[in-house]
Coordinates of N, CA and C in Angstrom, one line a residue:
X888 N 22.4 -63.9 -22.0 CA 22.6 -63.0 -23.1 C 21.2 -62.4 -23.5
X889 N 20.2 -63.3 -23.4 CA 18.8 -62.8 -23.8 C 18.4 -61.7 -22.8
X890 N 18.7 -62.0 -21.5 CA 18.3 -61.0 -20.5 C 19.0 -59.6 -20.7
X891 N 20.2 -59.7 -21.2 CA 21.0 -58.4 -21.5 C 20.3 -57.7 -22.6
X892 N 19.8 -58.4 -23.6 CA 19.2 -57.8 -24.8 C 17.9 -57.1 -24.3
X893 N 17.1 -57.8 -23.4 CA 15.9 -57.3 -22.9 C 16.1 -56.0 -22.1
X894 N 17.1 -56.1 -21.2 CA 17.4 -55.0 -20.4 C 17.8 -53.8 -21.3
X895 N 18.7 -54.0 -22.3 CA 19.1 -52.9 -23.2 C 17.9 -52.3 -24.0
X896 N 17.0 -53.3 -24.4 CA 15.9 -52.8 -25.1 C 15.0 -51.9 -24.3
X897 N 14.8 -52.3 -23.0 CA 14.0 -51.5 -22.1 C 14.6 -50.1 -21.9
X898 N 15.9 -50.1 -21.7 CA 16.6 -48.8 -21.6 C 16.4 -47.9 -22.8
X899 N 16.6 -48.5 -24.0 CA 16.4 -47.7 -25.2 C 15.0 -47.2 -25.3
X900 N 14.0 -48.0 -25.0 CA 12.6 -47.6 -25.1 C 12.4 -46.4 -24.1
X901 N 13.0 -46.6 -22.9 CA 12.8 -45.5 -21.9 C 13.4 -44.2 -22.3
X902 N 14.5 -44.2 -23.0 CA 15.2 -43.0 -23.4 C 14.3 -42.4 -24.5
X903 N 13.8 -43.2 -25.4 CA 12.9 -42.7 -26.5 C 11.7 -42.0 -25.9
X904 N 11.1 -42.6 -24.9 CA 9.9 -42.1 -24.3 C 10.2 -40.8 -23.6
X905 N 11.4 -40.7 -22.9 CA 11.8 -39.5 -22.2 C 11.9 -38.4 -23.2
X906 N 12.6 -38.6 -24.3 CA 12.8 -37.6 -25.3 C 11.5 -37.1 -25.9
X907 N 10.6 -38.0 -26.1 CA 9.3 -37.7 -26.6 C 8.5 -36.8 -25.7
X908 N 8.6 -37.2 -24.3 CA 7.9 -36.4 -23.3 C 8.4 -35.0 -23.2
X909 N 9.8 -34.9 -23.2 CA 10.4 -33.6 -23.1 C 10.0 -32.7 -24.3
X910 N 10.1 -33.3 -25.5 CA 9.7 -32.5 -26.7 C 8.3 -32.1 -26.7
X911 N 7.4 -32.9 -26.2 CA 6.0 -32.6 -26.1 C 5.8 -31.4 -25.1
X912 N 6.5 -31.5 -24.0 CA 6.4 -30.4 -23.0 C 6.9 -29.1 -23.5
X913 N 8.0 -29.1 -24.3 CA 8.6 -27.9 -24.9 C 7.6 -27.3 -25.9
X914 N 7.0 -28.1 -26.7 CA 6.1 -27.6 -27.7 C 4.8 -27.1 -27.0
X915 N 4.4 -27.8 -26.0 CA 3.2 -27.4 -25.3 C 3.4 -26.1 -24.6
X916 N 4.6 -25.9 -24.0 CA 4.9 -24.7 -23.2 C 5.0 -23.5 -24.2
X917 N 5.6 -23.7 -25.3 CA 5.7 -22.6 -26.3 C 4.3 -22.2 -26.8
X918 N 3.5 -23.2 -27.1 CA 2.1 -22.9 -27.6 C 1.3 -22.2 -26.5
X919 N 1.5 -22.6 -25.2 CA 0.8 -22.0 -24.1 C 1.2 -20.5 -24.0
X920 N 2.5 -20.3 -24.2 CA 3.0 -18.9 -24.1 C 2.5 -18.0 -25.2
X921 N 2.4 -18.6 -26.4 CA 1.9 -17.8 -27.5 C 0.4 -17.4 -27.3
X922 N -0.3 -18.3 -26.7 CA -1.8 -18.1 -26.5 C -2.0 -17.1 -25.3
X923 N -1.1 -17.2 -24.3 CA -1.4 -16.5 -23.0 C -0.5 -15.3 -22.7
X924 N 0.4 -14.9 -23.7 CA 1.2 -13.8 -23.5 C 1.0 -12.8 -24.6
X925 N -0.2 -12.2 -24.7 CA -0.6 -11.3 -25.8 C 0.3 -10.0 -25.9
X926 N 1.0 -9.7 -24.8 CA 1.8 -8.4 -24.9 C 3.3 -8.8 -25.0
X927 N 3.6 -10.0 -25.3 CA 5.0 -10.4 -25.5 C 5.7 -9.5 -26.5
X928 N 6.9 -9.0 -26.1 CA 7.7 -8.1 -27.0 C 7.3 -6.6 -26.8
X929 N 6.3 -6.3 -26.1 CA 5.9 -4.9 -25.9 C 6.7 -4.3 -24.7
X930 N 7.1 -3.1 -24.9 CA 7.7 -2.3 -23.9 C 6.8 -1.2 -23.4
X931 N 6.4 -1.2 -22.1 CA 5.5 -0.2 -21.6 C 6.1 0.5 -20.4
X932 N 6.0 1.8 -20.5 CA 6.5 2.7 -19.4 C 5.2 3.1 -18.5
X933 N 5.3 2.9 -17.2 CA 4.3 3.4 -16.3 C 5.0 4.5 -15.5
X934 N 4.3 5.6 -15.4 CA 4.8 6.8 -14.7 C 3.9 7.1 -13.5
X935 N 4.2 6.7 -12.3 CA 3.4 7.0 -11.1 C 3.7 8.5 -10.8
X936 N 2.7 9.3 -10.8 CA 2.8 10.7 -10.6 C 3.4 11.1 -9.2
X937 N 4.2 12.2 -9.3 CA 4.8 12.8 -8.1 C 5.8 11.9 -7.4
X938 N 5.9 12.0 -6.0 CA 6.9 11.2 -5.3 C 7.8 12.1 -4.5
X939 N 8.3 11.5 -3.4 CA 9.3 12.2 -2.6 C 8.6 13.5 -1.9
X940 N 9.3 14.6 -2.0 CA 8.7 15.8 -1.4 C 7.5 16.4 -2.1
X941 N 7.2 15.9 -3.3 CA 6.1 16.3 -4.0 C 5.0 15.3 -3.8
X942 N 4.1 15.6 -2.9 CA 3.0 14.6 -2.6 C 1.8 14.6 -3.5
X943 N 1.7 15.7 -4.4 CA 0.6 15.8 -5.3 C -0.7 16.2 -4.6
X944 N -1.8 15.7 -5.1 CA -3.1 16.1 -4.5 C -3.2 15.4 -3.2
X945 N -4.1 16.0 -2.3 CA -4.3 15.4 -1.0 C -5.8 15.4 -0.7
X946 N -6.2 14.4 0.1 CA -7.6 14.3 0.6 C -7.5 13.7 2.0
X947 N -7.8 14.5 3.1 CA -7.5 14.0 4.4 C -6.0 13.8 4.6
X948 N -5.6 12.6 5.1 CA -4.2 12.3 5.2 C -3.7 11.5 4.0
X949 N -4.5 11.3 3.0 CA -4.1 10.5 1.9 C -3.5 11.4 0.8
X950 N -2.3 10.9 0.3 CA -1.6 11.6 -0.7 C -1.6 10.9 -2.1
X951 N -1.7 11.7 -3.1 CA -1.7 11.2 -4.5 C -0.5 10.3 -4.8
X952 N 0.6 10.7 -4.4 CA 1.9 10.0 -4.7 C 1.8 8.5 -4.2
X953 N 1.2 8.3 -3.1 CA 1.1 6.9 -2.5 C 0.2 6.0 -3.2
X954 N -1.0 6.5 -3.5 CA -2.1 5.7 -4.2 C -1.6 5.5 -5.6
X955 N -1.1 6.5 -6.3 CA -0.6 6.3 -7.7 C 0.5 5.2 -7.8
X956 N 1.4 5.2 -6.8 CA 2.4 4.2 -6.8 C 1.8 2.8 -6.6
X957 N 0.9 2.6 -5.7 CA 0.3 1.3 -5.4 C -0.4 0.8 -6.7
X958 N -1.2 1.6 -7.3 CA -2.0 1.2 -8.5 C -1.0 0.9 -9.6
X959 N 0.0 1.7 -9.7 CA 1.0 1.5 -10.8 C 1.7 0.1 -10.6
X960 N 2.0 -0.3 -9.4 CA 2.7 -1.6 -9.2 C 1.7 -2.7 -9.5
X961 N 0.4 -2.6 -9.2 CA -0.5 -3.6 -9.6 C -0.6 -3.7 -11.1
X962 N -0.7 -2.5 -11.8 CA -0.8 -2.5 -13.2 C 0.5 -3.1 -13.8
X963 N 1.6 -2.8 -13.3 CA 2.9 -3.5 -13.8 C 2.8 -5.0 -13.7
X964 N 2.3 -5.5 -12.6 CA 2.2 -6.9 -12.4 C 1.3 -7.6 -13.5
X965 N 0.1 -7.0 -13.7 CA -0.8 -7.5 -14.7 C -0.2 -7.5 -16.1
X966 N 0.5 -6.4 -16.5 CA 1.1 -6.3 -17.8 C 2.3 -7.3 -17.9
X967 N 3.1 -7.5 -16.9 CA 4.1 -8.5 -17.0 C 3.6 -9.9 -17.1
X968 N 2.5 -10.2 -16.5 CA 1.9 -11.5 -16.6 C 1.5 -11.8 -18.0
X969 N 1.3 -10.7 -18.8 CA 0.9 -10.9 -20.2 C 2.0 -10.8 -21.2
X970 N 3.3 -10.7 -20.6 CA 4.5 -10.8 -21.4 C 5.1 -9.5 -21.7
X971 N 4.6 -8.4 -21.2 CA 5.2 -7.1 -21.5 C 6.4 -6.8 -20.6
X972 N 7.4 -6.1 -21.2 CA 8.5 -5.6 -20.4 C 8.1 -4.2 -19.9
X973 N 7.9 -4.1 -18.6 CA 7.4 -2.9 -18.0 C 8.5 -2.1 -17.2
X974 N 8.6 -0.8 -17.5 CA 9.6 0.0 -16.9 C 8.8 1.1 -16.1
X975 N 9.2 1.4 -14.9 CA 8.5 2.4 -14.1 C 9.5 3.6 -13.9
X976 N 9.0 4.8 -14.0 CA 9.8 6.0 -13.7 C 10.2 6.1 -12.3
X977 N 9.4 5.5 -11.4 CA 9.8 5.4 -10.0 C 9.1 4.1 -9.4
X978 N 9.8 3.5 -8.5 CA 9.2 2.3 -7.8 C 9.2 2.5 -6.3
X979 N 9.6 3.6 -5.8 CA 9.6 4.0 -4.4 C 9.1 5.4 -4.2
X980 N 9.0 5.8 -3.0 CA 8.5 7.2 -2.7 C 9.7 8.2 -2.9
X981 N 9.9 8.6 -4.2 CA 10.9 9.5 -4.5 C 10.5 10.2 -5.8
X982 N 11.2 11.4 -6.1 CA 11.1 12.0 -7.4 C 12.4 11.7 -8.1
X983 N 12.6 12.3 -9.3 CA 13.8 12.0 -10.1 C 14.8 13.2 -10.0
X984 N 14.5 14.2 -9.1 CA 15.4 15.3 -9.0 C 16.6 15.0 -8.1
X985 N 17.6 15.8 -8.2 CA 18.8 15.6 -7.3 C 18.4 15.8 -5.9
X986 N 19.0 15.1 -5.0 CA 18.7 15.1 -3.6 C 18.9 16.6 -3.0
X987 N 19.9 17.3 -3.5 CA 20.1 18.6 -3.0 C 19.5 19.7 -3.8
X988 N 18.6 19.3 -4.7 CA 18.0 20.3 -5.6 C 17.0 21.1 -4.7
X989 N 17.2 22.4 -4.6 CA 16.4 23.3 -3.7 C 15.2 23.9 -4.4
X990 N 14.1 24.1 -3.7 CA 12.9 24.7 -4.2 C 12.0 23.7 -4.9
X991 N 10.7 23.7 -4.5 CA 9.8 22.7 -5.1 C 9.6 22.9 -6.6
X992 N 9.6 24.1 -7.1 CA 9.4 24.4 -8.5 C 10.6 23.9 -9.3
X993 N 11.8 24.2 -8.8 CA 13.0 23.7 -9.5 C 13.1 22.2 -9.5
X994 N 12.8 21.6 -8.4 CA 12.8 20.1 -8.3 C 11.8 19.5 -9.3
X995 N 10.6 20.1 -9.4 CA 9.6 19.6 -10.3 C 10.0 19.7 -11.7
X996 N 10.6 20.8 -12.1 CA 11.1 21.0 -13.5 C 12.2 19.9 -13.8
X997 N 13.1 19.7 -12.9 CA 14.2 18.7 -13.2 C 13.6 17.3 -13.2
X998 N 12.6 17.1 -12.3 CA 12.0 15.8 -12.2 C 11.3 15.4 -13.5
X999 N 10.5 16.4 -14.0 CA 9.7 16.1 -15.3 C 10.7 15.9 -16.5
X1000 N 11.7 16.7 -16.5 CA 12.7 16.5 -17.6 C 13.4 15.1 -17.6
X1001 N 13.6 14.6 -16.4 CA 14.3 13.3 -16.3 C 13.3 12.2 -16.5
X1002 N 12.0 12.4 -16.2 CA 11.0 11.4 -16.6 C 10.9 11.4 -18.1
X1003 N 10.9 12.5 -18.7 CA 10.8 12.5 -20.2 C 12.0 11.8 -20.8
X1004 N 13.2 12.0 -20.3 CA 14.4 11.4 -20.8 C 14.3 9.9 -20.6
X1005 N 13.8 9.5 -19.4 CA 13.6 8.1 -19.1 C 12.8 7.4 -20.2
X1006 N 11.7 8.1 -20.5 CA 10.8 7.6 -21.5 C 11.4 7.5 -22.9
X1007 N 12.2 8.6 -23.3 CA 12.9 8.6 -24.5 C 13.9 7.4 -24.6
X1008 N 14.6 7.2 -23.6 CA 15.6 6.2 -23.6 C 15.0 4.8 -23.6
X1009 N 13.8 4.6 -23.0 CA 13.2 3.3 -23.0 C 12.6 3.0 -24.4
X1010 N 12.3 4.0 -25.2 CA 11.7 3.8 -26.5 C 10.5 2.8 -26.5
X1011 N 9.5 3.1 -25.7 CA 8.4 2.2 -25.4 C 7.4 2.1 -26.5
X1012 N 6.5 1.1 -26.4 CA 5.4 1.0 -27.3 C 4.2 1.9 -26.8
X1013 N 4.2 2.2 -25.5 CA 3.2 3.1 -25.0 C 3.6 3.6 -23.6
X1014 N 3.0 4.7 -23.2 CA 3.3 5.3 -21.9 C 2.0 5.6 -21.1
X1015 N 2.0 5.2 -19.8 CA 0.8 5.4 -19.0 C 1.3 6.3 -17.8
X1016 N 0.8 7.5 -17.7 CA 1.1 8.3 -16.5 C -0.1 8.3 -15.6
X1017 N 0.1 7.9 -14.3 CA -1.0 7.7 -13.4 C -1.1 8.7 -12.3
X1018 N -2.3 9.3 -12.1 CA -2.5 10.4 -11.2 C -3.8 10.3 -10.5
X1019 N -4.0 11.2 -9.5 CA -5.3 11.3 -8.8 C -5.7 12.8 -8.7
X1020 N -6.9 13.1 -8.6 CA -7.4 14.5 -8.6 C -7.8 14.9 -7.2
X1021 N -7.9 16.3 -7.1 CA -8.4 16.9 -5.9 C -8.8 18.3 -6.2
X1022 N -10.0 18.7 -5.9 CA -10.5 20.1 -6.1 C -11.3 20.5 -4.9
X1023 N -11.6 21.8 -4.8 CA -12.3 22.3 -3.6 C -13.6 21.7 -3.4
X1024 N -14.4 21.4 -4.4 CA -15.7 20.8 -4.3 C -15.6 19.3 -4.1
X1025 N -16.3 18.7 -3.1 CA -16.3 17.3 -2.8 C -17.3 16.5 -3.7
X1026 N -18.0 17.2 -4.6 CA -19.1 16.5 -5.3 C -18.5 15.7 -6.5
X1027 N -17.3 16.0 -7.0 CA -16.9 15.4 -8.2 C -16.1 14.1 -7.9
X1028 N -16.3 13.1 -8.7 CA -15.7 11.8 -8.5 C -15.6 11.1 -9.9
X1029 N -14.8 10.0 -9.9 CA -14.7 9.2 -11.1 C -13.4 9.4 -11.9
X1030 N -13.1 8.5 -12.8 CA -11.9 8.5 -13.6 C -12.0 9.4 -14.8
X1031 N -10.8 9.9 -15.3 CA -10.8 10.7 -16.5 C -9.4 10.4 -17.2
X1032 N -9.5 10.0 -18.4 CA -8.3 9.7 -19.2 C -8.0 10.9 -20.2
X1033 N -6.7 11.3 -20.3 CA -6.4 12.4 -21.1 C -5.3 12.0 -22.2
X1034 N -5.3 12.7 -23.3 CA -4.3 12.4 -24.3 C -3.9 13.7 -25.0
X1035 N -2.7 13.7 -25.6 CA -2.3 14.9 -26.4 C -2.8 14.7 -27.8
X1036 N -3.4 15.7 -28.4 CA -4.0 15.6 -29.7 C -3.1 15.5 -30.9
X1037 N -1.8 15.5 -30.7 CA -0.8 15.5 -31.8 C -0.8 14.2 -32.5
X1038 N -1.3 13.1 -31.9 CA -1.3 11.8 -32.5 C -2.6 11.1 -32.4
X1039 N -3.1 10.5 -33.5 CA -4.3 9.7 -33.4 C -4.2 8.5 -32.5
X1040 N -3.0 7.9 -32.4 CA -2.8 6.8 -31.5 C -2.9 7.1 -30.1
X1041 N -2.5 8.4 -29.7 CA -2.8 8.8 -28.3 C -4.2 8.8 -28.0
X1042 N -5.1 9.2 -28.9 CA -6.5 9.3 -28.7 C -7.1 7.9 -28.6
X1043 N -6.6 7.0 -29.5 CA -7.1 5.6 -29.5 C -6.8 4.9 -28.2
X1044 N -5.6 5.0 -27.8 CA -5.1 4.4 -26.5 C -6.0 4.9 -25.3
X1045 N -6.1 6.2 -25.3 CA -6.9 6.8 -24.2 C -8.4 6.4 -24.2
X1046 N -8.9 6.2 -25.4 CA -10.3 5.8 -25.6 C -10.5 4.4 -25.0
X1047 N -9.6 3.5 -25.3 CA -9.7 2.1 -24.9 C -9.6 2.1 -23.3
X1048 N -8.7 2.9 -22.7 CA -8.6 2.9 -21.3 C -9.8 3.4 -20.6
X1049 N -10.3 4.6 -21.1 CA -11.5 5.2 -20.6 C -12.7 4.3 -20.7
X1050 N -12.8 3.6 -21.8 CA -14.0 2.7 -22.1 C -13.9 1.6 -21.1
X1051 N -12.7 1.1 -20.8 CA -12.6 0.0 -19.8 C -12.9 0.4 -18.4
X1052 N -12.5 1.6 -18.1 CA -12.8 2.2 -16.8 C -14.4 2.4 -16.6
X1053 N -15.0 2.9 -17.7 CA -16.4 3.1 -17.7 C -17.2 1.8 -17.4
X1054 N -16.8 0.8 -18.2 CA -17.5 -0.5 -18.2 C -17.2 -1.4 -17.0
X1055 N -16.0 -1.3 -16.5 CA -15.6 -2.2 -15.4 C -15.7 -1.6 -14.0
X1056 N -15.2 -0.4 -13.8 CA -15.3 0.3 -12.5 C -16.7 1.0 -12.4
X1057 N -17.2 1.5 -13.5 CA -18.5 2.1 -13.5 C -18.5 3.3 -12.5
X1058 N -17.4 4.0 -12.4 CA -17.3 5.2 -11.5 C -17.4 6.5 -12.3
X1059 N -17.7 6.4 -13.6 CA -17.7 7.6 -14.4 C -18.5 7.4 -15.7
X1060 N -19.0 8.4 -16.3 CA -19.6 8.4 -17.6 C -18.9 9.3 -18.6
X1061 N -17.6 9.7 -18.2 CA -16.8 10.6 -19.0 C -16.2 9.8 -20.2
X1062 N -15.7 10.6 -21.2 CA -15.0 10.0 -22.3 C -13.6 10.6 -22.3
X1063 N -12.7 9.9 -23.0 CA -11.3 10.4 -23.1 C -11.3 11.8 -23.6
X1064 N -10.4 12.6 -23.1 CA -10.4 14.1 -23.4 C -9.0 14.5 -23.8
X1065 N -8.9 15.4 -24.8 CA -7.7 15.9 -25.3 C -7.2 17.0 -24.3
X1066 N -5.9 17.1 -24.2 CA -5.3 18.1 -23.3 C -3.9 18.4 -23.9
X1067 N -3.5 19.7 -23.9 CA -2.3 20.1 -24.6 C -1.1 20.5 -23.7
X1068 N -1.4 20.8 -22.5 CA -0.3 21.4 -21.7 C 0.4 20.4 -20.7
X1069 N 0.1 19.1 -20.8 CA 0.8 18.2 -19.9 C 2.2 17.8 -20.6
X1070 N 3.3 18.1 -19.9 CA 4.6 18.1 -20.4 C 5.0 16.7 -21.0
X1071 N 4.7 15.6 -20.2 CA 5.1 14.3 -20.6 C 4.3 13.8 -21.8
X1072 N 3.0 14.1 -21.8 CA 2.2 13.7 -23.0 C 2.7 14.5 -24.3
X1073 N 3.1 15.7 -24.1 CA 3.6 16.5 -25.2 C 4.9 16.0 -25.7
X1074 N 5.8 15.6 -24.8 CA 7.1 15.1 -25.2 C 7.2 13.7 -25.7
X1075 N 6.3 12.9 -25.3 CA 6.3 11.4 -25.6 C 6.2 11.2 -27.1
X1076 N 7.1 10.4 -27.6 CA 7.0 10.0 -29.1 C 6.0 8.8 -29.2
X1077 N 6.0 8.0 -28.1 CA 5.1 6.8 -28.1 C 3.7 7.2 -27.8
X1078 N 2.7 6.4 -28.2 CA 1.3 6.6 -27.7 C 1.3 6.7 -26.2
X1079 N 0.6 7.7 -25.7 CA 0.7 8.0 -24.3 C -0.7 8.5 -23.8
X1080 N -0.9 8.2 -22.5 CA -2.2 8.6 -21.9 C -1.9 8.9 -20.4
X1081 N -2.6 9.9 -19.9 CA -2.6 10.3 -18.5 C -3.9 9.9 -17.9
X1082 N -3.9 9.0 -16.9 CA -5.1 8.5 -16.3 C -5.3 9.1 -14.9
X1083 N -6.3 9.9 -14.7 CA -6.7 10.4 -13.4 C -7.7 9.5 -12.8
X1084 N -7.3 8.6 -11.9 CA -8.2 7.5 -11.5 C -9.3 7.8 -10.6
X1085 N -9.3 9.0 -10.0 CA -10.4 9.4 -9.1 C -10.1 10.7 -8.3
X1086 N -11.0 11.1 -7.5 CA -10.9 12.3 -6.7 C -10.7 12.1 -5.2
X1087 N -9.5 12.5 -4.7 CA -9.3 12.4 -3.3 C -10.1 13.4 -2.5
X1088 N -10.6 14.4 -3.2 CA -11.5 15.4 -2.6 C -12.9 14.9 -2.3
X1089 N -13.3 13.8 -2.9 CA -14.6 13.2 -2.7 C -14.4 12.1 -1.6
X1090 N -15.0 12.3 -0.4 CA -14.8 11.4 0.7 C -15.1 10.0 0.5
X1091 N -16.2 9.7 -0.2 CA -16.6 8.3 -0.5 C -15.6 7.7 -1.5
X1092 N -15.2 8.4 -2.5 CA -14.2 7.8 -3.5 C -12.8 7.7 -2.8
X1093 N -12.5 8.6 -2.0 CA -11.2 8.5 -1.3 C -11.1 7.3 -0.5
X1094 N -12.2 7.0 0.2 CA -12.3 5.8 1.0 C -12.1 4.5 0.2
X1095 N -12.7 4.5 -1.0 CA -12.5 3.4 -1.9 C -11.0 3.3 -2.4
X1096 N -10.5 4.5 -2.8 CA -9.1 4.5 -3.3 C -8.1 4.1 -2.3
X1097 N -8.4 4.1 -1.1 CA -7.4 3.7 0.0 C -7.4 2.2 0.1
X1098 N -8.4 1.5 -0.5 CA -8.4 0.0 -0.3 C -7.7 -0.7 -1.4
X1099 N -7.1 -1.8 -1.0 CA -6.3 -2.6 -2.0 C -7.2 -3.2 -3.1
X1100 N -8.4 -3.6 -2.7 CA -9.3 -4.3 -3.6 C -9.7 -3.3 -4.7
X1101 N -10.0 -2.0 -4.4 CA -10.3 -1.1 -5.4 C -9.2 -0.7 -6.2
X1102 N -8.0 -0.6 -5.6 CA -6.8 -0.3 -6.4 C -6.5 -1.3 -7.5
X1103 N -6.7 -2.6 -7.1 CA -6.5 -3.6 -8.1 C -7.6 -3.6 -9.2
X1104 N -8.8 -3.2 -8.8 CA -9.9 -3.1 -9.8 C -9.5 -2.0 -10.9
X1105 N -9.0 -0.9 -10.4 CA -8.6 0.1 -11.3 C -7.4 -0.3 -12.2
X1106 N -6.4 -1.0 -11.6 CA -5.3 -1.5 -12.3 C -5.8 -2.5 -13.4
X1107 N -6.7 -3.4 -13.1 CA -7.2 -4.3 -14.0 C -7.9 -3.6 -15.2
X1108 N -8.7 -2.6 -14.9 CA -9.4 -1.9 -15.9 C -8.4 -1.2 -16.9
X1109 N -7.4 -0.5 -16.4 CA -6.4 0.1 -17.2 C -5.6 -0.9 -18.0
X1110 N -5.3 -2.0 -17.4 CA -4.6 -3.1 -18.1 C -5.5 -3.6 -19.3
X1111 N -6.8 -3.8 -19.0 CA -7.6 -4.3 -20.1 C -7.7 -3.3 -21.2
X1112 N -7.7 -2.0 -20.9 CA -7.7 -1.0 -22.0 C -6.5 -1.1 -22.8
X1113 N -5.3 -1.3 -22.2 CA -4.0 -1.4 -22.9 C -4.1 -2.6 -23.8
X1114 N -4.5 -3.7 -23.2 CA -4.6 -5.0 -23.9 C -5.5 -4.9 -25.1
X1115 N -6.6 -4.2 -25.0 CA -7.5 -4.1 -26.1 C -6.9 -3.2 -27.2
X1116 N -6.1 -2.2 -26.8 CA -5.4 -1.4 -27.8 C -4.4 -2.2 -28.6
X1117 N -3.6 -3.1 -28.0 CA -2.6 -3.8 -28.7 C -3.1 -5.0 -29.4
X1118 N -4.3 -5.5 -29.1 CA -4.9 -6.7 -29.8 C -5.8 -6.3 -30.9
X1119 N -5.8 -5.0 -31.3 CA -6.5 -4.6 -32.5 C -8.0 -4.8 -32.4
X1120 N -8.5 -4.6 -31.2 CA -10.0 -4.6 -31.0 C -10.6 -3.4 -31.7
X1121 N -11.8 -3.5 -32.0 CA -12.5 -2.3 -32.6 C -12.5 -1.1 -31.7
X1122 N -12.1 0.0 -32.2 CA -12.0 1.2 -31.4 C -13.4 1.6 -30.8
X1123 N -13.4 2.0 -29.5 CA -14.7 2.5 -28.9 C -15.2 3.7 -29.7
X1124 N -16.5 3.8 -29.7 CA -17.1 4.9 -30.5 C -16.9 6.3 -30.0
X1125 N -16.7 6.4 -28.7 CA -16.5 7.7 -28.1 C -15.4 7.7 -27.0

């Protein structure tokens, strides 16, 4: 009889310890999530520029649509790791126009309108449109962030992203710049920014932009700018 009591006592103690351990792990896990998911509850739309028949800017054999998508996917991963719900206007090499839509101009118009609707339907906390530049002169290089001046939050978001690019990538001394004619920025109700990450027309920068390591560095810099915006850091001076 005594052995039975001892055995039952050991079982009861084991159950109590198991419950205590499980409760400790749940509390610990929740606390860990609160400390390490600073973007939890945030909805962010990433818009990789161009796609499909619209290759965007070109430098050599490199096309804007391809690099923009690769950096966008890296940015998505970093944002998701911080708890954000990330939606992308495209995740493959395509545009949003109908397959049988004829004429590049008509396709582009339909594509942009559908991207704008995608953003409206998502009702996000911010929007990042990602592009690359190319101009006739090969001398220009470096990132430039744009915003529509209709909203102060647009400017603040762009300033944080540009400041992070300046300090981390160190490929530019530019500041965030207002622009009024970009359709998606004009249409977006949420704070939004267009990031031109570099120039494909500059041979040295193009070579960097083609590498995975540099793409990730750009994505990290943009991510840090977004994180700084949402964590109420002091706004950059310029």
